[in-house]
PDB file of C-alpha atoms in Angstrom:
ATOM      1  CA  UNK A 250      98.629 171.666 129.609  1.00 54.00           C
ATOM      2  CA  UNK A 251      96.132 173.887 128.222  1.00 58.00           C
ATOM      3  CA  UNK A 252      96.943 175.123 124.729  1.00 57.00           C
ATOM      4  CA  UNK A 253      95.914 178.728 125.375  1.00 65.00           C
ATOM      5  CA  UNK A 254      99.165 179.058 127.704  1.00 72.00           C
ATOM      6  CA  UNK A 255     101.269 179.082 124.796  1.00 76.00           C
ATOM      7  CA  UNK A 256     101.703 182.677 122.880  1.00 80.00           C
ATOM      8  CA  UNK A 257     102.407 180.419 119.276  1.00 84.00           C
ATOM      9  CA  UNK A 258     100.963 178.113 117.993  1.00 87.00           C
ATOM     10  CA  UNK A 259     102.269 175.602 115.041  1.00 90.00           C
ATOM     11  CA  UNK A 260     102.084 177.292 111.902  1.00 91.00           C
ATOM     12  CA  UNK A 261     104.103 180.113 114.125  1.00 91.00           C
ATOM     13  CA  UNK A 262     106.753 177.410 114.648  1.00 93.00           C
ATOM     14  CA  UNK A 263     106.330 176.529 111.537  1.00 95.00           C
ATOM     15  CA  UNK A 264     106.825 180.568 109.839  1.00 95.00           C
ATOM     16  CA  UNK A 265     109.382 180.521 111.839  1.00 96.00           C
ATOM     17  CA  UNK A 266     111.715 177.939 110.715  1.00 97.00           C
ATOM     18  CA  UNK A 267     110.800 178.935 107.079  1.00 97.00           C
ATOM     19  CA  UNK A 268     112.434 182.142 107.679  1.00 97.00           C
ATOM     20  CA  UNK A 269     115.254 181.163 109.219  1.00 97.00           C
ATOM     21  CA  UNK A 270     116.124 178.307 106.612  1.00 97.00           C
ATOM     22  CA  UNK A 271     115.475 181.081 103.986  1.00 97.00           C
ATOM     23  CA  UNK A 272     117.783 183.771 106.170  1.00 97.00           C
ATOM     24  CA  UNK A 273     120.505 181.224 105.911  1.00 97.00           C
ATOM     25  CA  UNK A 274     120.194 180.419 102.343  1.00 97.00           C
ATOM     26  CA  UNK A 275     120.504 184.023 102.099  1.00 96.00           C
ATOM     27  CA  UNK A 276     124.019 183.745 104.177  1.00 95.00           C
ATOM     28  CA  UNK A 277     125.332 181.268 101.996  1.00 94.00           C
ATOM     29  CA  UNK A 278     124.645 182.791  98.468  1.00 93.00           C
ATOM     30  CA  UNK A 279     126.860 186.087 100.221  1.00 91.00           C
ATOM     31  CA  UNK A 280     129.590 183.321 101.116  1.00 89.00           C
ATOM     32  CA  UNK A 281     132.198 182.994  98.507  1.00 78.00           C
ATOM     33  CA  UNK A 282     135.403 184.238  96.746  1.00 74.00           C
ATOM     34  CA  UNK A 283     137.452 186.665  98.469  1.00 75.00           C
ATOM     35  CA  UNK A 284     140.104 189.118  97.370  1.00 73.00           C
ATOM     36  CA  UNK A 285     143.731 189.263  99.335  1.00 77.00           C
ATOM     37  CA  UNK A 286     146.442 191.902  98.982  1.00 77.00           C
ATOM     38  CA  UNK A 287     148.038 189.941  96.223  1.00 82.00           C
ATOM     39  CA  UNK A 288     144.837 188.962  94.118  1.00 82.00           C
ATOM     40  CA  UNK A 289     141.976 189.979  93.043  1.00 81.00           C
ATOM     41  CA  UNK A 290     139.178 188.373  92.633  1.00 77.00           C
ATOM     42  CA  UNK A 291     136.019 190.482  90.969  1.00 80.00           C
ATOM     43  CA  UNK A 292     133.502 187.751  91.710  1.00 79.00           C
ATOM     44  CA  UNK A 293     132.887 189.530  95.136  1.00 81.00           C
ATOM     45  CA  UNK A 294     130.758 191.993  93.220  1.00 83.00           C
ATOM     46  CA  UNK A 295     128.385 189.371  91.298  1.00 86.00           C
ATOM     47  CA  UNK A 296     124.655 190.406  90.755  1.00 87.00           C
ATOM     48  CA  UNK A 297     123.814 187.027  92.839  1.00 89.00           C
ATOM     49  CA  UNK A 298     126.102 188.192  96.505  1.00 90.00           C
ATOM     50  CA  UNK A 299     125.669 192.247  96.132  1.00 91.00           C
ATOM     51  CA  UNK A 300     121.296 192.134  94.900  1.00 93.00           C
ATOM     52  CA  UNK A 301     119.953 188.988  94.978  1.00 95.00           C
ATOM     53  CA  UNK A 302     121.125 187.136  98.583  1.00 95.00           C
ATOM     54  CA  UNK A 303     120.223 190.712 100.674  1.00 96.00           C
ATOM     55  CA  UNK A 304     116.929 190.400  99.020  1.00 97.00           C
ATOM     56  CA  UNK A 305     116.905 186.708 100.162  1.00 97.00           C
ATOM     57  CA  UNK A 306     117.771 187.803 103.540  1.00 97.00           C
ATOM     58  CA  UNK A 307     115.121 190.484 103.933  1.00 97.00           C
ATOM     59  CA  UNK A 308     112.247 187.885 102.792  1.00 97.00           C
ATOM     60  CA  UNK A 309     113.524 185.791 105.577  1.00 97.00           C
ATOM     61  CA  UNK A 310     113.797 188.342 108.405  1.00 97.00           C
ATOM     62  CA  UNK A 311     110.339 189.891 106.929  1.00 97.00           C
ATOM     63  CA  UNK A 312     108.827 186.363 107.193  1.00 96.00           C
ATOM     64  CA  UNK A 313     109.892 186.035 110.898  1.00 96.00           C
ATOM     65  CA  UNK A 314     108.461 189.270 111.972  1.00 96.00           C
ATOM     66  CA  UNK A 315     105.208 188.227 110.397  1.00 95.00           C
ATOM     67  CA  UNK A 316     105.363 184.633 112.056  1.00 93.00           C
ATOM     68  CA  UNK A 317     106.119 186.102 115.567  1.00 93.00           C
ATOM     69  CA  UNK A 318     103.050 189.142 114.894  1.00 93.00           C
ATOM     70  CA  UNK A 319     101.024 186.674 113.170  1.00 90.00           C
ATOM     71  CA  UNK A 320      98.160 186.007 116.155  1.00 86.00           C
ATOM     72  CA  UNK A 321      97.314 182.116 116.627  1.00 80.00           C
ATOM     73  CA  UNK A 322      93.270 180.744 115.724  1.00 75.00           C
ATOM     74  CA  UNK A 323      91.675 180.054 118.890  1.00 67.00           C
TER      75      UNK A 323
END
């Protein structure tokens, strides 16, 4: 096949799976503790779930929009 068929190319491929390993790195700093009628648990608000894994998550979306934008070298 003739490589100008494809729209990506590998460092696309390659921005791409960056951002989504760094999206759900993101996911899994949120994850965690949870509070239930009977207890409560105050780690839900921790500096690392409510500033620093949205922040996490945007770099990762952010990353993917520039990977799929992001025009291959011919």
């Amino acid at each position: 096949m003739d490589r100008k068929n494809f729209a990506f190319d590998k460092v696309n491929y390659m921005l791409l799976a960056i951002g989504m390993v760094v999206i759900i790195i993101g996911f899994v700093l949120m994850s965690g503790g949870e509070s239930t009628t009977s207890a409560y648990d105050p780690s839900i608000f921790s500096a690392r779930r409510i500033k620093v894994a949205p922040v996490v998550c945007l770099v990762g979306f952010l990353s993917i929009i520039y990977a799929i934008i992001r025009k291959p070298k011919e």
